[in-house]
Amino acid sequence: MATKTKQSGDGGETHQKAGEGTEVLTTNQGIAIADNQNSLKAGARGPTLLEDFILREKIFHFDHERIPERIVHARGTGAHGFFEATDDISDLSKAALFTKGEKTEVFVRFSTVAGGAGSVDTPRDVRGFAVKFYTREGNWDLVGNNIPVFFIQDAIKFPDLIHSVKMEADRAYPQAGSAHDTFWDFASLMPETTHMLFWAMSDRTLPRSLRMMEGFGIHTFLLVNAAGKASFVKFHWKPKLGIQSTIWDEALKLQAADNDYHRRDLFEAIDTGDFPEWELGIQVFDQAFADAQPYDVLDSTKLIPEDDVPVRIIGRMVLDRNVDNFFAETEQVAFCPGNIVPGIDFSNDPLLQGRLFSYLDTQKSRLGTTNFHQIPVNAPRCPMANFQRDGMMQMAVPKGRANYEPNSLAAHGEEGGPRECPASGFATSTAPTGRDETGDKLRVRSELFADHYSQARMFLASQTESEQAHIASSFVFELSKVGLLDQVPGRMVANLRNVDEAFAKRVADGLGIPLPPKATAAREPVEIAPSDALSIQKNMKDTLEGRAIGVLIADGTDAADLSTLIGAIEKAKAKAVIVAPKVGGATLSDGKVQKADGQLAGTPSQIFDAVAVVLSEEGCTALLNEGAAVEWVMNAFGHLKAIGASDAAKPLLDKAGIKPGDGVTGLDDGFVPAAAKRFYAREPGLRTLA
């Protein structure tokens, strides 16, 4: 077989062309495909055309590959709540849900991307963040992730991306992870993935809790006011508790400790009245701003720095009710980006344009009928009437003959059915979303889509030293899992040289490979100022609200010390979780038995945000030979958490190798403030990072 000819397109995307003796890529009907990288658009930045049968067939087949489990985002959990508009943006949008003071029912589903429904909650992975608003004008679905950008620029590449990151086709592993050959082979050949790779290799993909992660709509949308004026908008969800993540070693141990860690955390928070809350923010800008940027605002691999366009908070979302039945609600909820209401509209983002087709088609595949909108969790809360009839699982019982329009049945005394309403109905905005919206039908990418490295460089420069070390170590770990495809690590590092030379060398050294020649950039990167908003550590809140403190006790623990500590933890709005060698608890110094919330052997410290060790000399001596006790404090120290300990517990800390320093305190007033932090400066002395 001859070698395929490799060539880059206008956007820097890799085109592998058939050479002599190689098979030609075709549709399922045998029609040869000339371009498998770009969907057909009306002009370089125009909308994707429905006539693109190659795109439709490819995504149609992908959507129907597996049923009934979701192909992506299969592992998820959901909850009910409400959205309340807190600011008047009638000058920007006529959408009723944005009326100040308006409360709108919502259903939210959080999910991982790569794993199946039976995988674990805590792999390194992007998290889905999908919100269904049951507005009085119909349902609006804001279907996004916990990262503001995505791997690809065009929806035609989505099946390839997901095939590459899913379990390898010949062996069905690894499950729920990207650290394997095929994903990195794809990523190294697609420079447009670079920015998202830095986010994916950061601690953003290791969230401490679903309640402590941001959400993003990813795409550029439009807001449209009553006068028809359109503005560009990006949607942001900001968690009330701030952003928190775990570290890699901690995430691995959480998988072993509790496969359901995130869904349990969300369920229990709502169940105990500690309702999760997010603020909804918007970045609004006009065409002049868009034209002035060194990137294209319709490119989903790019973000708009908050330093350039600050996020304006316009509402809050509270999740206050768990589902009654997981299957009926969380599994059957169907989100579609095409579900929008008057006052919101689409841009020509080619990734968004493909999603508008794909999601609706997927719901038919998963739920078996075009009537999936009649399932209670999907049904609008406002009146719904049209002439769509019949189909599998039809639950409505329409009366009369009116199943078409126009009709004159009403003039003859019969029910004529609903009618269109130009005054309040949805009308697509005629506002252009950028340059080059008219022209020839082309399979191309807009010129600015070719810059794949500038924003990745901005993201890296925005991180703390600790975060940069985590990202480098993540690249090293994942690329070290690439087996037979020995060209892939070098090719990936060659791309990284376009982001930062020192960083690329760091990764190459971690892999033990020579620094490869720099990959040719389709468009030379430009310098964009770093943004503190992109860093987790720079935005962490020093608060214990909504968090859990593990308190280790044993027989002889001082009752007064324990009571004082629990009171201080609860005053800080955190939860004290009592851990003891036996689930029945321990006998305290006053002779009373303190029941435990968890047994030491089955309640590891990685499930807590900080730990306290409240032991007597007797209790400490008893635990010195308990491997679980030594590991309990050792892991907390290794995961950079605060440790408060009684004087009598010092031998246990010594055996675990815990050295005095920041974050290691007594049980005095210094513990609770320390417990609100992570101590990243401790890490270089504990493990080798790239």
XYZ file of C-alpha atoms in Angstrom:
690
model
C 0.000 0.000 0.000
C 1.381 3.401 -0.923
C 1.770 6.086 1.702
C -1.041 8.627 1.864
C -0.170 12.166 0.872
C -0.443 14.557 3.836
C -1.324 18.200 3.302
C -2.565 21.036 5.466
C -5.662 23.046 4.627
C -6.271 26.780 4.958
C -7.008 26.349 8.666
C -3.967 24.199 9.371
C -6.122 21.061 9.482
C -4.476 17.842 8.330
C -5.722 16.432 5.004
C -4.549 12.902 4.278
C -5.065 12.307 0.570
C -5.204 8.948 -1.128
C -2.124 8.055 -3.119
C -1.540 5.319 -5.630
C -2.660 1.966 -4.261
C -4.591 3.351 -1.285
C -8.316 3.137 -0.749
C -10.410 6.188 -1.496
C -12.611 7.470 1.328
C -16.295 7.299 0.350
C -19.775 7.722 1.759
C -21.860 4.661 2.601
C -23.201 4.935 -0.940
C -19.697 4.659 -2.432
C -19.416 8.338 -3.352
C -15.796 9.521 -3.112
C -15.166 12.245 -0.527
C -12.900 15.116 -1.560
C -12.698 16.853 1.844
C -13.304 15.035 5.142
C -12.212 17.962 7.303
C -14.691 20.768 6.569
C -18.443 20.949 6.303
C -20.081 22.789 3.419
C -20.823 26.435 4.193
C -22.288 29.426 2.403
C -19.033 31.371 2.235
C -16.028 30.966 4.491
C -17.935 32.132 7.578
C -21.479 31.421 6.502
C -23.949 28.909 7.974
C -23.479 25.188 7.354
C -25.688 23.984 4.536
C -28.305 21.275 4.977
C -27.405 19.956 1.533
C -24.072 18.668 2.883
C -24.940 14.984 2.583
C -21.420 13.955 3.638
C -21.774 15.761 6.977
C -25.329 14.500 7.491
C -24.494 10.870 6.719
C -21.358 10.879 8.865
C -23.059 12.353 11.915
C -26.268 10.374 11.315
C -24.316 7.122 11.374
C -22.308 8.233 14.412
C -25.463 9.199 16.320
C -26.881 5.704 15.830
C -23.804 3.652 16.660
C -24.952 2.607 20.120
C -28.322 2.514 21.804
C -29.735 3.260 24.215
C -26.727 4.597 26.150
C -25.558 8.066 25.205
C -22.555 7.807 22.889
C -20.893 10.671 24.750
C -21.792 12.032 28.194
C -23.175 8.619 29.166
C -22.053 8.865 32.793
C -24.078 11.643 34.397
C -26.269 12.833 37.203
C -29.000 15.452 37.372
C -31.134 17.621 39.612
C -34.047 20.045 39.509
C -33.966 23.694 40.488
C -34.749 27.208 39.363
C -33.165 30.136 37.587
C -33.867 33.674 38.781
C -33.057 36.709 36.653
C -31.344 39.345 38.803
C -30.528 42.053 36.253
C -32.514 43.827 33.555
C -31.092 43.062 30.112
C -34.165 44.021 28.073
C -31.865 46.274 26.045
C -30.053 43.124 24.908
C -32.702 40.377 24.783
C -36.476 40.102 24.660
C -36.369 36.581 26.168
C -38.942 36.406 28.963
C -36.719 34.344 31.264
C -34.332 37.318 31.501
C -37.041 39.609 32.913
C -35.671 40.812 36.260
C -37.265 38.835 39.095
C -38.575 36.079 36.795
C -38.135 32.549 38.161
C -37.824 29.699 35.683
C -37.812 25.987 36.469
C -34.638 24.170 35.337
C -33.229 20.674 35.085
C -29.444 20.271 35.028
C -27.389 17.253 34.012
C -23.662 16.992 34.726
C -21.607 14.291 33.040
C -18.242 12.970 31.979
C -17.622 12.663 28.237
C -15.558 9.621 27.331
C -16.726 6.870 29.684
C -19.769 4.632 29.509
C -22.690 4.759 31.914
C -20.971 2.238 34.188
C -17.645 4.075 34.393
C -16.465 6.112 37.378
C -17.133 9.738 38.306
C -13.558 10.963 38.703
C -11.405 10.331 35.594
C -9.433 13.106 33.943
C -12.149 14.235 31.554
C -14.200 17.183 30.416
C -17.499 17.540 32.303
C -20.785 18.231 30.558
C -22.876 21.067 32.028
C -26.330 21.034 30.404
C -29.244 23.176 31.586
C -32.860 22.885 30.424
C -34.861 26.052 31.133
C -38.638 25.463 31.135
C -39.504 29.069 30.218
C -42.998 30.463 29.671
C -42.049 30.839 25.989
C -40.851 27.254 25.552
C -37.775 25.227 26.446
C -34.266 26.635 26.097
C -31.366 24.194 26.367
C -27.932 25.625 27.143
C -25.763 22.586 26.445
C -22.129 23.148 27.372
C -19.108 21.933 29.332
C -16.975 22.988 32.277
C -14.356 24.273 29.819
C -15.013 27.305 27.575
C -13.424 25.902 24.411
C -13.529 22.624 22.497
C -11.147 20.295 20.641
C -12.394 20.906 17.097
C -13.635 23.735 14.915
C -16.040 21.907 12.624
C -18.767 19.387 13.494
C -17.714 17.097 10.671
C -14.742 16.097 12.841
C -16.810 15.174 15.915
C -17.218 11.468 15.077
C -13.447 11.210 14.536
C -12.664 12.964 17.826
C -14.975 10.723 19.836
C -13.897 7.539 18.065
C -10.288 8.388 18.908
C -10.914 9.093 22.605
C -13.287 6.196 23.208
C -12.062 2.682 24.020
C -9.748 1.382 21.315
C -11.800 -0.533 18.803
C -9.820 -3.786 18.848
C -9.532 -4.224 22.627
C -12.314 -2.137 24.248
C -9.996 -0.327 26.670
C -9.085 2.015 28.244
C -12.442 3.085 29.617
C -13.120 6.781 30.320
C -9.613 8.055 29.656
C -7.632 9.803 26.924
C -4.218 8.350 27.876
C -3.897 5.986 24.918
C -2.658 5.721 21.360
C -5.613 6.658 19.225
C -6.590 9.872 21.008
C -3.082 11.298 20.939
C -2.573 10.150 17.358
C -5.641 12.163 16.373
C -4.721 15.155 18.563
C -1.147 15.324 17.294
C -2.424 15.447 13.713
C -5.021 18.133 14.499
C -3.270 21.304 15.687
C -6.661 22.910 16.360
C -6.925 20.669 19.453
C -3.931 22.397 21.111
C -5.767 25.018 23.176
C -8.292 22.509 24.497
C -5.510 20.036 25.284
C -3.989 22.505 27.738
C -7.357 22.849 29.472
C -7.860 19.075 29.429
C -4.403 18.474 30.919
C -5.033 21.072 33.617
C -6.803 20.467 36.919
C -10.067 21.693 35.316
C -10.717 18.083 34.336
C -10.272 16.891 37.948
C -13.088 18.781 39.718
C -13.400 18.437 43.491
C -17.183 18.543 43.156
C -19.804 19.218 40.509
C -20.852 22.054 42.827
C -17.420 23.631 42.470
C -16.914 23.856 38.736
C -17.677 26.515 36.163
C -19.893 25.964 33.144
C -19.716 27.478 29.663
C -21.954 27.600 26.611
C -18.742 27.348 24.503
C -20.185 28.823 21.304
C -20.837 32.419 20.401
C -24.600 32.974 20.377
C -26.750 36.034 19.688
C -28.992 38.010 22.016
C -31.805 39.809 20.194
C -33.894 42.629 21.703
C -37.474 43.678 20.903
C -36.267 46.050 18.197
C -34.406 43.238 16.450
C -30.935 44.465 17.401
C -28.526 41.545 17.811
C -25.435 41.304 20.006
C -22.871 38.544 20.308
C -22.900 36.663 23.627
C -20.945 33.993 25.492
C -22.617 32.288 28.480
C -20.810 31.520 31.763
C -21.839 29.698 34.944
C -19.899 30.795 38.070
C -20.176 28.511 41.156
C -21.051 30.239 44.425
C -18.537 28.035 46.267
C -15.728 28.927 43.878
C -13.678 26.616 41.668
C -12.024 23.651 43.364
C -10.130 20.726 41.879
C -8.322 17.655 43.117
C -4.804 16.662 42.106
C -3.996 13.630 39.966
C -2.920 11.228 42.717
C -5.982 12.182 44.728
C -8.300 11.598 41.762
C -6.834 8.128 41.224
C -7.467 7.226 44.851
C -10.958 8.668 44.727
C -11.753 6.233 41.909
C -10.785 3.399 44.213
C -12.591 4.887 47.206
C -15.931 5.774 45.617
C -16.940 5.254 41.992
C -19.956 7.499 42.615
C -18.096 10.301 44.367
C -19.496 13.222 42.375
C -23.093 12.058 42.086
C -23.119 11.156 45.788
C -21.722 14.580 46.712
C -24.387 16.380 44.658
C -27.240 14.211 45.924
C -26.233 14.555 49.572
C -25.734 18.315 49.345
C -29.255 18.793 47.991
C -30.697 16.196 50.353
C -29.323 18.050 53.390
C -30.465 21.486 52.176
C -27.000 22.708 51.171
C -28.317 23.721 47.764
C -25.679 24.241 45.037
C -25.813 27.643 43.377
C -24.291 29.269 40.312
C -24.422 32.767 38.869
C -25.199 33.129 35.157
C -22.924 35.614 33.469
C -22.689 36.911 29.930
C -19.944 38.388 27.800
C -21.614 40.719 25.310
C -19.796 42.339 22.392
C -20.469 43.739 18.945
C -19.209 43.204 15.433
C -16.593 45.950 15.758
C -15.033 44.180 18.749
C -15.180 40.838 16.927
C -13.461 42.261 13.854
C -10.675 43.773 15.943
C -9.588 40.490 17.581
C -6.644 38.371 16.411
C -8.920 35.314 16.583
C -12.340 34.491 15.131
C -15.241 34.684 17.602
C -17.004 31.895 15.682
C -14.127 29.494 16.392
C -15.046 27.154 19.256
C -11.386 26.471 20.027
C -11.063 30.107 21.163
C -12.342 32.050 24.161
C -12.799 35.752 24.784
C -10.606 36.793 27.736
C -12.610 38.172 30.641
C -10.031 40.953 30.861
C -11.210 42.143 27.419
C -14.935 41.594 27.971
C -15.834 41.270 31.666
C -18.519 38.765 32.614
C -21.750 40.518 33.589
C -23.837 38.595 36.136
C -27.524 38.508 35.142
C -29.031 35.723 37.251
C -28.583 32.827 39.618
C -29.403 29.137 39.438
C -30.158 27.015 42.505
C -30.524 23.226 42.479
C -32.950 22.364 45.272
C -34.551 19.008 44.407
C -33.108 15.606 43.620
C -34.742 13.454 40.971
C -37.467 11.032 42.014
C -36.337 8.388 39.536
C -32.899 8.347 37.922
C -33.951 6.597 34.716
C -37.171 8.502 34.132
C -35.492 11.869 34.558
C -31.687 11.867 34.372
C -31.428 9.150 31.730
C -34.381 10.241 29.612
C -33.726 13.973 29.632
C -32.980 15.107 26.082
C -30.967 18.278 25.524
C -30.855 19.899 22.101
C -28.853 23.072 21.311
C -31.561 23.812 18.737
C -34.071 24.443 21.547
C -34.012 28.235 21.878
C -36.602 30.919 22.610
C -37.272 34.363 21.112
C -34.468 36.680 22.191
C -31.683 34.115 21.690
C -30.274 32.990 18.349
C -27.415 31.095 16.724
C -24.191 32.257 15.139
C -22.517 30.598 12.166
C -20.020 28.713 14.342
C -19.556 25.529 12.218
C -19.345 23.325 15.313
C -22.638 24.718 16.626
C -24.260 24.396 13.211
C -23.520 20.663 13.123
C -24.802 20.201 16.689
C -28.150 21.679 15.647
C -28.657 18.646 13.405
C -26.932 16.000 15.476
C -28.662 16.301 18.843
C -32.218 16.026 17.560
C -31.272 12.984 15.527
C -29.572 11.422 18.555
C -32.653 11.797 20.748
C -34.706 9.829 18.245
C -32.100 7.083 18.348
C -31.806 6.961 22.139
C -35.436 7.360 23.109
C -36.964 5.460 20.216
C -39.538 7.979 19.039
C -39.991 11.474 17.703
C -42.363 11.944 20.632
C -39.538 12.093 23.192
C -40.686 15.635 23.986
C -43.733 14.136 25.729
C -41.602 12.466 28.427
C -42.261 14.594 31.549
C -38.654 15.714 32.048
C -38.559 16.966 28.445
C -42.045 18.438 28.201
C -42.386 22.237 28.119
C -44.194 23.847 31.040
C -45.972 26.301 28.740
C -48.838 25.441 26.332
C -47.760 23.456 23.254
C -49.816 22.997 20.085
C -49.004 22.030 16.504
C -50.063 19.707 13.702
C -47.433 17.007 14.270
C -49.226 13.723 14.777
C -48.846 10.032 15.446
C -45.453 8.315 15.705
C -44.275 5.657 18.149
C -45.349 6.128 21.782
C -47.783 8.934 21.014
C -49.356 9.980 24.312
C -51.523 12.883 23.187
C -55.029 12.261 21.878
C -55.732 15.038 19.343
C -59.403 15.540 18.474
C -60.948 16.586 15.192
C -59.674 16.604 11.633
C -57.275 19.533 11.845
C -53.840 18.040 11.220
C -52.833 20.459 8.473
C -52.852 24.170 7.750
C -53.937 26.377 6.197
C -57.465 25.009 6.674
C -60.959 26.502 6.736
C -62.388 24.071 9.267
C -63.112 26.809 11.821
C -65.324 28.608 9.304
C -67.404 25.440 9.136
C -67.855 25.038 12.855
C -64.973 22.651 13.486
C -61.774 23.140 15.488
C -59.220 24.626 13.128
C -56.108 24.227 15.269
C -53.310 26.653 16.182
C -52.024 29.450 13.959
C -48.657 31.133 13.517
C -48.037 34.405 15.389
C -45.612 36.869 13.783
C -45.843 39.186 16.800
C -44.561 36.752 19.444
C -43.187 33.876 17.415
C -39.536 33.052 16.924
C -37.969 34.832 13.981
C -34.382 34.171 12.997
C -32.193 37.232 13.357
C -31.085 38.720 10.059
C -28.025 40.274 11.699
C -24.774 39.044 10.124
C -22.325 37.284 12.410
C -19.223 38.417 10.599
C -17.358 38.910 7.376
C -17.714 36.733 4.284
C -21.256 35.576 4.974
C -22.101 35.472 1.309
C -20.228 33.946 -1.565
C -19.561 30.584 -3.122
C -20.384 27.335 -1.407
C -17.032 26.209 -0.032
C -15.378 23.504 2.059
C -12.883 25.868 3.681
C -12.097 27.524 7.006
C -11.949 31.208 7.693
C -8.432 32.655 7.771
C -8.297 33.304 11.529
C -9.351 29.709 12.246
C -5.763 28.751 11.283
C -4.252 30.133 14.516
C -4.202 27.157 16.885
C -1.520 28.221 19.354
C -1.993 31.826 20.542
C -4.748 31.115 23.044
C -3.020 27.953 24.270
C 0.024 30.151 24.994
C -2.222 32.659 26.796
C -3.785 29.876 28.880
C -0.392 28.462 29.890
C 0.995 31.891 30.791
C -2.074 32.553 32.963
C -1.383 29.593 35.261
C 0.619 29.506 38.491
C 3.900 27.562 38.594
C 2.093 24.711 40.311
C -0.617 24.581 37.664
C 1.952 24.647 34.862
C 3.727 21.719 36.504
C 0.444 19.797 36.674
C -0.238 20.456 32.973
C 3.256 19.378 31.944
C 3.020 16.259 34.114
C -0.376 15.443 32.589
C 1.038 15.635 29.060
C 3.930 13.401 30.131
C 1.652 10.856 31.796
C -0.836 10.671 28.928
C 1.781 10.557 26.169
C 3.705 7.885 28.093
C 0.638 5.682 27.646
C 0.986 5.829 23.853
C 2.288 2.392 22.954
C 2.928 1.209 19.417
C 2.548 4.580 17.695
C 6.046 5.806 18.484
C 5.819 8.863 16.197
C 2.956 10.360 18.210
C 4.763 11.750 21.320
C 7.348 13.528 19.188
C 4.681 14.905 16.877
C 2.733 16.214 19.866
C 5.814 17.872 21.384
C 6.570 19.418 17.972
C 3.157 21.101 18.161
C 3.797 22.215 21.755
C 6.906 24.105 20.619
C 4.552 26.567 18.910
C 3.007 27.270 22.307
C 6.100 27.574 24.486
C 9.636 26.306 23.896
C 10.463 25.770 27.561
C 7.210 23.914 28.151
C 7.782 21.659 25.138
C 11.289 20.824 26.371
C 9.861 20.090 29.797
C 7.466 17.551 28.294
C 10.156 16.050 26.051
C 12.503 15.657 29.029
C 9.707 14.046 31.034
C 9.161 11.554 28.223
C 12.888 10.983 27.769
C 12.818 11.853 24.063
C 14.884 14.348 22.030
C 13.241 17.703 21.356
C 11.793 17.286 17.835
C 11.844 19.984 15.145
C 9.134 22.572 15.604
C 5.908 21.842 13.714
C 5.026 24.316 11.003
C 2.205 26.580 12.171
C -0.518 27.294 9.625
C -0.657 30.815 11.071
C 2.021 32.244 13.312
C 0.808 32.750 16.882
C 0.437 36.220 18.346
C 0.920 37.337 21.924
C -2.263 37.689 23.981
C -2.019 39.059 27.508
C -2.378 36.443 30.266
C -5.695 36.381 32.132
C -5.942 35.529 35.835
C -9.541 34.397 35.229
C -8.168 31.268 33.522
C -6.363 29.995 36.634
C -8.038 27.799 39.245
C -5.554 28.565 41.984
C -5.741 32.339 41.482
C -9.530 32.188 41.838
C -9.992 29.750 44.712
C -12.134 31.063 47.552
C -10.767 30.728 51.091
C -13.987 29.283 52.401
C -15.128 26.035 53.982
C -18.742 26.508 52.966
C -20.135 23.370 51.385
C -17.013 21.316 52.137
C -16.253 18.329 54.350
C -13.621 17.919 57.063
C -12.607 14.420 58.104
C -12.106 14.070 61.865
C -10.222 10.954 62.967
C -10.939 9.774 66.529
C -10.258 6.673 68.618
C -10.865 5.491 72.144
C -9.755 8.125 74.640
C -10.207 11.149 72.341
C -10.719 14.290 74.417
C -14.451 15.033 74.377
C -14.046 18.780 74.937
C -11.454 19.151 72.145
C -13.694 17.221 69.765
C -16.754 19.300 70.625
C -14.874 22.580 70.181
C -13.475 21.461 66.835
C -16.862 20.344 65.486
C -18.379 23.642 66.560
C -15.682 25.628 64.740
C -16.112 23.549 61.577
C -19.887 23.961 61.570
C -19.589 27.688 62.271
C -17.530 27.902 59.070
C -20.497 26.245 57.245
C -18.582 23.021 56.637
C -19.494 19.459 57.592
C -17.510 17.489 60.154
C -17.375 13.786 59.257
C -16.316 11.564 62.153
C -14.040 8.658 61.209
C -13.069 5.923 63.668
C -11.413 2.485 63.540
C -14.851 0.929 64.029
C -18.098 2.169 62.515
C -19.717 1.891 65.916
C -17.546 4.774 67.052
C -15.156 5.344 69.927
C -15.410 5.925 73.684
C -14.368 9.496 74.469
C -12.568 10.803 77.537
C -15.883 11.529 79.260
C -17.013 7.929 78.897
C -19.581 8.649 76.200
C -19.555 6.804 72.868
C -19.154 9.018 69.811
C -20.734 7.291 66.820
C -18.676 7.392 63.631
C -19.925 8.501 60.213
C -17.443 6.177 58.553
C -15.021 3.370 59.302
C -11.338 4.216 58.905
C -10.661 1.368 56.459
C -13.468 2.461 54.155
C -13.393 6.247 54.518
C -10.119 7.471 53.015
C -8.927 11.031 53.491
C -9.129 11.816 49.765
C -12.887 12.332 50.068
C -12.323 15.297 52.422
C -11.123 18.852 51.884
C -9.001 18.807 55.059
C -8.507 16.481 58.032
C -8.167 16.694 61.780
C -6.581 14.000 63.923
C -8.011 14.163 67.447
C -6.302 11.385 69.397
C -5.209 10.628 72.938
C -1.870 8.941 73.623
C -3.760 5.665 74.043
C -5.624 6.121 70.774
C -2.499 7.153 68.879
C -0.568 4.117 70.109
C -3.398 1.857 68.966
C -3.346 3.377 65.465
C 0.418 3.392 64.892
C 0.248 -0.170 63.568
C -2.876 0.486 61.493
C -1.784 0.936 57.882
C -5.089 2.636 57.082
C -4.444 5.297 59.750
C -0.906 6.038 58.541
C -2.137 6.202 54.948
C -5.076 8.407 55.989
C -2.845 11.231 57.192
C -0.086 10.562 54.650
C -2.493 10.930 51.721
C -4.005 14.107 53.152
C -0.512 15.586 53.366
C 0.376 14.348 49.883
C -2.818 15.842 48.481
C -1.776 19.236 49.859
C -4.563 19.511 52.425
C -4.521 21.091 55.862
C -3.949 18.723 58.776
C -4.900 19.683 62.307
C -3.663 17.365 65.042
C -3.698 17.056 68.798
C -0.312 16.957 70.523
C -0.827 13.304 71.330
C -1.266 12.489 67.618
C 2.278 13.591 66.735
C 3.744 10.029 66.632
C 1.198 9.093 63.954
C 2.123 12.146 61.872
C 5.803 11.360 62.301
C 5.305 7.792 61.105
C 3.469 9.112 58.032
C 6.436 11.371 57.233
C 4.519 14.584 57.797
C 6.825 17.511 58.332
C 5.905 20.721 60.138
C 5.053 23.593 57.842
C 2.213 25.555 56.277
C -1.068 23.729 56.601
C 0.036 21.488 59.473
C -1.524 22.939 62.606
C -2.757 22.119 66.043
C -6.426 22.047 66.935
C -6.406 25.738 67.849
C -7.876 28.686 65.952
C -5.370 28.227 63.128
C -6.868 25.021 61.798
C -10.159 26.248 60.308
C -8.552 29.087 58.227
C -5.908 26.617 57.012
C -8.566 24.038 56.121
C -10.023 26.424 53.545
C -6.831 26.239 51.444
C -4.632 23.857 49.490
C -0.880 24.121 50.048
C 0.611 23.797 46.573
C 4.076 24.960 47.680
C 4.326 21.627 49.517
C 4.117 19.557 46.351
C 7.669 19.759 44.882
C 8.997 18.131 48.059
C 6.551 15.231 47.740
C 6.640 14.055 44.150
C 8.526 14.541 40.910
C 6.653 16.754 38.481
C 7.572 17.391 34.874
